[in-house]
GROMACS .gro file of C-alpha atoms in nm:
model
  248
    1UNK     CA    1   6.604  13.234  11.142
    2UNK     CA    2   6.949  13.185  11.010
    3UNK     CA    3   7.010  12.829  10.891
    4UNK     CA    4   7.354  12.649  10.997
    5UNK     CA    5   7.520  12.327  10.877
    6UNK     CA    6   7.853  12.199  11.108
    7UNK     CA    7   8.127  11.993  10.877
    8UNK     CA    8   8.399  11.785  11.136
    9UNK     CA    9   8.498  11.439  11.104
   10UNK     CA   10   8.604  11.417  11.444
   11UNK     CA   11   8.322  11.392  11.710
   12UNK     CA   12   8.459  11.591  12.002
   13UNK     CA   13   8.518  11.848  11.800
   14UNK     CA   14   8.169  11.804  11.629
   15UNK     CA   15   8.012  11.813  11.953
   16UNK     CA   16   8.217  12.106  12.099
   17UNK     CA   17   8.141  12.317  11.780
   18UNK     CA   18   7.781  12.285  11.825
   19UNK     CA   19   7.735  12.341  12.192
   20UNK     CA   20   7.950  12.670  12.158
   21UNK     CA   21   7.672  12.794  11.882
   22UNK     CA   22   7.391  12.729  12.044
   23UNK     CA   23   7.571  12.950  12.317
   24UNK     CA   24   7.662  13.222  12.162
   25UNK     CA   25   7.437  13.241  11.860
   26UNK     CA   26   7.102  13.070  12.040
   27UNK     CA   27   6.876  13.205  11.765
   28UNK     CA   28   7.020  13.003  11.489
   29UNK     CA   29   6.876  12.660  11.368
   30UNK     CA   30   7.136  12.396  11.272
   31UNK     CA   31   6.970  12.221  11.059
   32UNK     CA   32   7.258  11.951  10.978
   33UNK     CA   33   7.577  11.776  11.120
   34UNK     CA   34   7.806  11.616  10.929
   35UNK     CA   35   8.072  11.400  10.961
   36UNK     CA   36   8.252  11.340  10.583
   37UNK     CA   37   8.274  11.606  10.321
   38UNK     CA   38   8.011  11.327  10.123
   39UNK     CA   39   7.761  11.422  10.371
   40UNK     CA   40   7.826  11.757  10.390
   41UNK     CA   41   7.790  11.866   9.973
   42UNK     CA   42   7.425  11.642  10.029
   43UNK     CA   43   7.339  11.832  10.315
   44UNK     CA   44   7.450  12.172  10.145
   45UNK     CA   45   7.247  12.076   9.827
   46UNK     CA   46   6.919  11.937  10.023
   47UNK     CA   47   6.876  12.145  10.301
   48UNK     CA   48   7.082  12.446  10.140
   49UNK     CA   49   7.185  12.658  10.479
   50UNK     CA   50   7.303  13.005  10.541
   51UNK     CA   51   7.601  12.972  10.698
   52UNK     CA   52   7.831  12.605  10.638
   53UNK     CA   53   8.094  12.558  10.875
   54UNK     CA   54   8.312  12.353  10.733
   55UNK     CA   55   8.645  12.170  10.838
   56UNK     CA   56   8.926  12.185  10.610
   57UNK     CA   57   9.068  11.779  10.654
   58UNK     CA   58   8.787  11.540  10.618
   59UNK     CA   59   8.952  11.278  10.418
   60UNK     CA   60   8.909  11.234  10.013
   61UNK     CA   61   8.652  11.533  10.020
   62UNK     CA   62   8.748  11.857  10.212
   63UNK     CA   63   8.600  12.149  10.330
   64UNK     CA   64   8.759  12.307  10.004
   65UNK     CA   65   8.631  12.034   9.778
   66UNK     CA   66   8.277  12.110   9.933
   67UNK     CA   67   8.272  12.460   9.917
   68UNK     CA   68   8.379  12.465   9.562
   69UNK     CA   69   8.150  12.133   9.447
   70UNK     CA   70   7.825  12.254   9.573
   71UNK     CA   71   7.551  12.440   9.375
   72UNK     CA   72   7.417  12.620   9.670
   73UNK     CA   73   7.581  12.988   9.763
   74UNK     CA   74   7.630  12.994  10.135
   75UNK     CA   75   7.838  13.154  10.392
   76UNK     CA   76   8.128  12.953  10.431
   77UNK     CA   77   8.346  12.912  10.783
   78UNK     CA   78   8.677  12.680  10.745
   79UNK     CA   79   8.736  12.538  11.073
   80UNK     CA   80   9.081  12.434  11.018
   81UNK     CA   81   9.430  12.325  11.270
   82UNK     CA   82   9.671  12.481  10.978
   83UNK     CA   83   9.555  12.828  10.782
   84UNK     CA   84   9.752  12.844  10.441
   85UNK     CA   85   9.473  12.760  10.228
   86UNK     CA   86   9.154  12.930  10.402
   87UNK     CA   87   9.375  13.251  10.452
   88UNK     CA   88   9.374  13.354  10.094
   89UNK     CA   89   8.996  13.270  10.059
   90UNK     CA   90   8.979  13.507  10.390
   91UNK     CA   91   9.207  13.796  10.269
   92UNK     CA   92   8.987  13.814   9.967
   93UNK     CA   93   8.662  13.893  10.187
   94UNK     CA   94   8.473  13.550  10.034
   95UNK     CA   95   8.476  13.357  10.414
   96UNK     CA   96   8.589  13.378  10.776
   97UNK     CA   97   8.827  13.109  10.950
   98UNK     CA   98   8.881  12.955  11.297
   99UNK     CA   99   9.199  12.862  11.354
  100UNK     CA  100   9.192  12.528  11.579
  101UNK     CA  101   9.210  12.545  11.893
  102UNK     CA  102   9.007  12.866  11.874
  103UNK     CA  103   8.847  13.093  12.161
  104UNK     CA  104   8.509  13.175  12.261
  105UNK     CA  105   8.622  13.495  12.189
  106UNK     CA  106   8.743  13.399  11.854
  107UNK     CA  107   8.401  13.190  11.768
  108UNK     CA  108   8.202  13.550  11.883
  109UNK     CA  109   8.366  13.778  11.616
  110UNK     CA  110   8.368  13.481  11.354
  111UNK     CA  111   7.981  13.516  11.409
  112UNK     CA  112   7.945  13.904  11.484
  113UNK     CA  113   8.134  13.927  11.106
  114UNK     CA  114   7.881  13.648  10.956
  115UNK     CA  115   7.546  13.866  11.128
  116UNK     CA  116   7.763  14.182  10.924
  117UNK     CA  117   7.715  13.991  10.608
  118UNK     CA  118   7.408  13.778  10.569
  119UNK     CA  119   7.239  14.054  10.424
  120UNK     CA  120   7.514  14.003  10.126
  121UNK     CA  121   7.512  13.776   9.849
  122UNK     CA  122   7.757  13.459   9.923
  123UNK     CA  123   8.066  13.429   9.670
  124UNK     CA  124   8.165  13.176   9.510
  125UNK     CA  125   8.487  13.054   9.548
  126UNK     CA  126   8.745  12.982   9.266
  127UNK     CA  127   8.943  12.647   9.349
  128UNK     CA  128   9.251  12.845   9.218
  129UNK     CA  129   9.206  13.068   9.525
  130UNK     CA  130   9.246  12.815   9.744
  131UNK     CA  131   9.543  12.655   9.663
  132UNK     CA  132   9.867  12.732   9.884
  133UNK     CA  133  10.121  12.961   9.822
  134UNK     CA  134  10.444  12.831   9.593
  135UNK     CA  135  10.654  12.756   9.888
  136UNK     CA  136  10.422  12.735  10.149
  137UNK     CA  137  10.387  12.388  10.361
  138UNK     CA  138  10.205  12.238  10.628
  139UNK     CA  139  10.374  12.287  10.977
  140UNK     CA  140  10.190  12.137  11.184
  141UNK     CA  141   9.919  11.860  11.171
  142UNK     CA  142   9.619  11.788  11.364
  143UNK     CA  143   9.637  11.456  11.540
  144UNK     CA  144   9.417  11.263  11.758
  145UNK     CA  145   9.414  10.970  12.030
  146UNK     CA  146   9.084  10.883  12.187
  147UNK     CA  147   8.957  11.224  12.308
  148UNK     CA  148   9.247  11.406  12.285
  149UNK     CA  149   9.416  11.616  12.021
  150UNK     CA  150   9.773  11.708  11.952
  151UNK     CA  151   9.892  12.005  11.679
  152UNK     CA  152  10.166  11.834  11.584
  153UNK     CA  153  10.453  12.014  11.410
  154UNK     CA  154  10.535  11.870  11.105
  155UNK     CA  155  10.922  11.908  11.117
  156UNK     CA  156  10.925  11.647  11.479
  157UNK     CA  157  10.696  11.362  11.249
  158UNK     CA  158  11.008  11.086  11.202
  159UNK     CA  159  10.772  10.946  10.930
  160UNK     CA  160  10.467  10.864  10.744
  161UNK     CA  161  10.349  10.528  10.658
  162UNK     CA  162  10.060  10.409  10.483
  163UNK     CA  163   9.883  10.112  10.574
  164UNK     CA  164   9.528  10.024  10.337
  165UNK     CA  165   9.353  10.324  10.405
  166UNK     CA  166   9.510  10.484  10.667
  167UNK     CA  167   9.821  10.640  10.746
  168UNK     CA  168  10.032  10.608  11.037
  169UNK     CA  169  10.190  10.923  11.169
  170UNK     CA  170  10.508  10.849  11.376
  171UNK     CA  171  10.646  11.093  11.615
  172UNK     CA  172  10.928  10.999  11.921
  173UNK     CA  173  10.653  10.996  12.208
  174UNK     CA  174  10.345  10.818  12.014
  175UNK     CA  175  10.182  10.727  11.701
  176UNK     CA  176   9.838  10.858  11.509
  177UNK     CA  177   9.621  10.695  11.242
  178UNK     CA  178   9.464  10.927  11.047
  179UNK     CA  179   9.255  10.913  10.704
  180UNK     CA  180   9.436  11.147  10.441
  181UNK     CA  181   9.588  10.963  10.166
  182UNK     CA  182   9.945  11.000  10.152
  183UNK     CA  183   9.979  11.142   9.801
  184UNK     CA  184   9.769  11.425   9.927
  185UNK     CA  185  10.001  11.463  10.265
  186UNK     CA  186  10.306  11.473  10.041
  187UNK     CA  187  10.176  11.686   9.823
  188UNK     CA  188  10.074  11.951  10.163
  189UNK     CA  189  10.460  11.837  10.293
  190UNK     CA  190  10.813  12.023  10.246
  191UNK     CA  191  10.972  11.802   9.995
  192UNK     CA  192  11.286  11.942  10.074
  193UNK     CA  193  11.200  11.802  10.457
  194UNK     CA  194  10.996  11.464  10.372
  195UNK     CA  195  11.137  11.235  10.121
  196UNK     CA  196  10.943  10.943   9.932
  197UNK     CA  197  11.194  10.650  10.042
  198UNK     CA  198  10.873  10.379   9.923
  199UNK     CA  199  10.546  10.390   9.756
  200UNK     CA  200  10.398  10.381  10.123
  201UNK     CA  201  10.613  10.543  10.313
  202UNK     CA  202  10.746  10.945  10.379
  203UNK     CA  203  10.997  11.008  10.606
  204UNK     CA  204  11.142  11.312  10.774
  205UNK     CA  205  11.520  11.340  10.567
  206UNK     CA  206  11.628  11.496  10.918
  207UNK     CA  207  11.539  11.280  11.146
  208UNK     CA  208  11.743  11.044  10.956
  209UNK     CA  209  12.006  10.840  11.128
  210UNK     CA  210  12.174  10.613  10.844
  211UNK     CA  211  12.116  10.464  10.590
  212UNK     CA  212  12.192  10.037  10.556
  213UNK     CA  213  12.277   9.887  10.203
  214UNK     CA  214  12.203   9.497  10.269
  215UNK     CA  215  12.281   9.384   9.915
  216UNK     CA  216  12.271   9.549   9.560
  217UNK     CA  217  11.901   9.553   9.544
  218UNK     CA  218  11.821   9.614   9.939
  219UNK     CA  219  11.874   9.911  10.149
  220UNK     CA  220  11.695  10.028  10.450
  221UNK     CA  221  11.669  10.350  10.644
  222UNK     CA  222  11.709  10.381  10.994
  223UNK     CA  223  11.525  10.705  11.178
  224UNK     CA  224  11.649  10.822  11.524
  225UNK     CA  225  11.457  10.670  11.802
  226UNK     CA  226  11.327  10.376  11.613
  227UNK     CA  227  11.435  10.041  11.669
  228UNK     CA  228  11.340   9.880  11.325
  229UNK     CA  229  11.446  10.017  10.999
  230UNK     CA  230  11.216  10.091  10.722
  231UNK     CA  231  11.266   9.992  10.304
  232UNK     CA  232  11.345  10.185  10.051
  233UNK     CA  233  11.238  10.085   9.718
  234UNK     CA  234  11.450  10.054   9.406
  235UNK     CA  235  11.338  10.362   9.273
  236UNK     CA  236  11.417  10.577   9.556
  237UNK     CA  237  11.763  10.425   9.586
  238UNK     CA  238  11.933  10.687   9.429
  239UNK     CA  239  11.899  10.904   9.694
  240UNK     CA  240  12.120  10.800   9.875
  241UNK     CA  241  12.397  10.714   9.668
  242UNK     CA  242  12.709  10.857   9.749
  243UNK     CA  243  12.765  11.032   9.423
  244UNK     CA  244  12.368  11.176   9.467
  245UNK     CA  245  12.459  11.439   9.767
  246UNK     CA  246  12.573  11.756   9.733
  247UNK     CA  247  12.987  11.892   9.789
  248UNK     CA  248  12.821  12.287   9.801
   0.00000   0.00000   0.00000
């Protein structure tokens, strides 16, 4: 009996994922689900499954961390809402993907491709493999509220804000918490779209309305839509500075 292990941080999703395999692939055992990428390189380790399902985002240890971290050699599945890092890995036949929100149909030939290749020898993946493209950003984020879930384009976010350890994710019709650290956002994020205007805070440079000097040491940014401005540290001043933008 093949072995299966499930990866998600959020529940819904959890819950969805499983109740769709035991549909469509009813003579598989998963034997664990996880909700961190912690408890998923134990579970991987311990129980040591066929096939790992694994979601890309699960806070300060991804799917990618996992699947590169473990000692056991397993089938791997990203379950991921953005596809620039588990495309490579696919292109270069070492795992499958689902693309969030994927189809039945979609979940049936991720499996029908896994059945084609159990009989194989898992690969192990090189980190370097899975790191994006030079030039290629997130567009879109996955968000949630309560039991539902947005994909979010990245280029409407007005800003990002971190707050202990969340971070806030501001659009014009709501707000999101979610549990990647910033640095790692920023470092996913179009720097020539999101600026670093404060140690906490990222904000969309074109959803920018104007910019407020209050004194020599204070300025403060105001975004469209929002009706209270945000600080920009000394260091990110310059920025802004007339003599900073470009004539071309």
């Amino acid at each position: 009996m093949v072995r299966l292990l499930i990866a998600e941080d959020e529940e819904i999703l959890r819950l969805s994922l499983r109740k769709k395999l035991a549909r469509f692939w009813p003579d598989a055992e998963l034997v664990a689900e996880c909700s961190n990428g912690e408890e998923a390189l134990a579970a991987l380790e311990q129980l040591q499954p066929d096939v790992a399902f694994l979601d890309v985002q699960m806070g300060s240890l991804s799917g990618l961390d996992v699947a590169c971290l473990s000692a056991h050699l397993c089938h791997l599945v990203f379950v991921t809402a953005y596809d620039q890092y588990a495309v490579k890995a696919f292109e270069a036949g070492a795992i499958d993907y689902l693309l969030k929100p994927y189809s039945d149909t979609r979940l049936q030939q991720c499996i029908t491709r896994l059945l084609q290749r159990l009989h194989q020898a898992p690969i192990r993946l090189d980190r370097a493999l899975l790191q994006p493209t030079v030039g290629t950003y997130l567009s879109q984020l996955k968000l949630q509220l309560g039991n539902k879930i947005w994909l979010q384009k990245t280029e409407d976010i007005l800003y990002f804000h971190a707050s202990g350890r969340y971070v806030e994710v501001v659009t014009t019709e709501r707000e999101f918490v979610v549990r990647t650290p910033l640095k790692e956002l920023e470092r996913q994020l179009d720097p020539q779209l999101f600026w670093r205007i404060h140690r906490s805070t990222l904000i969309n440079i074109q959803q920018l309305d104007h910019v407020k000097t209050l004194d020599s040491e204070q300025m403060q940014a105001w975004i469209k839509g929002c009706n209270k401005p945000l600080a920009i540290s000394r260091s990110a001043q310059h920025l802004f500075k007339p003599t900073e933008w470009s004539h071309g």
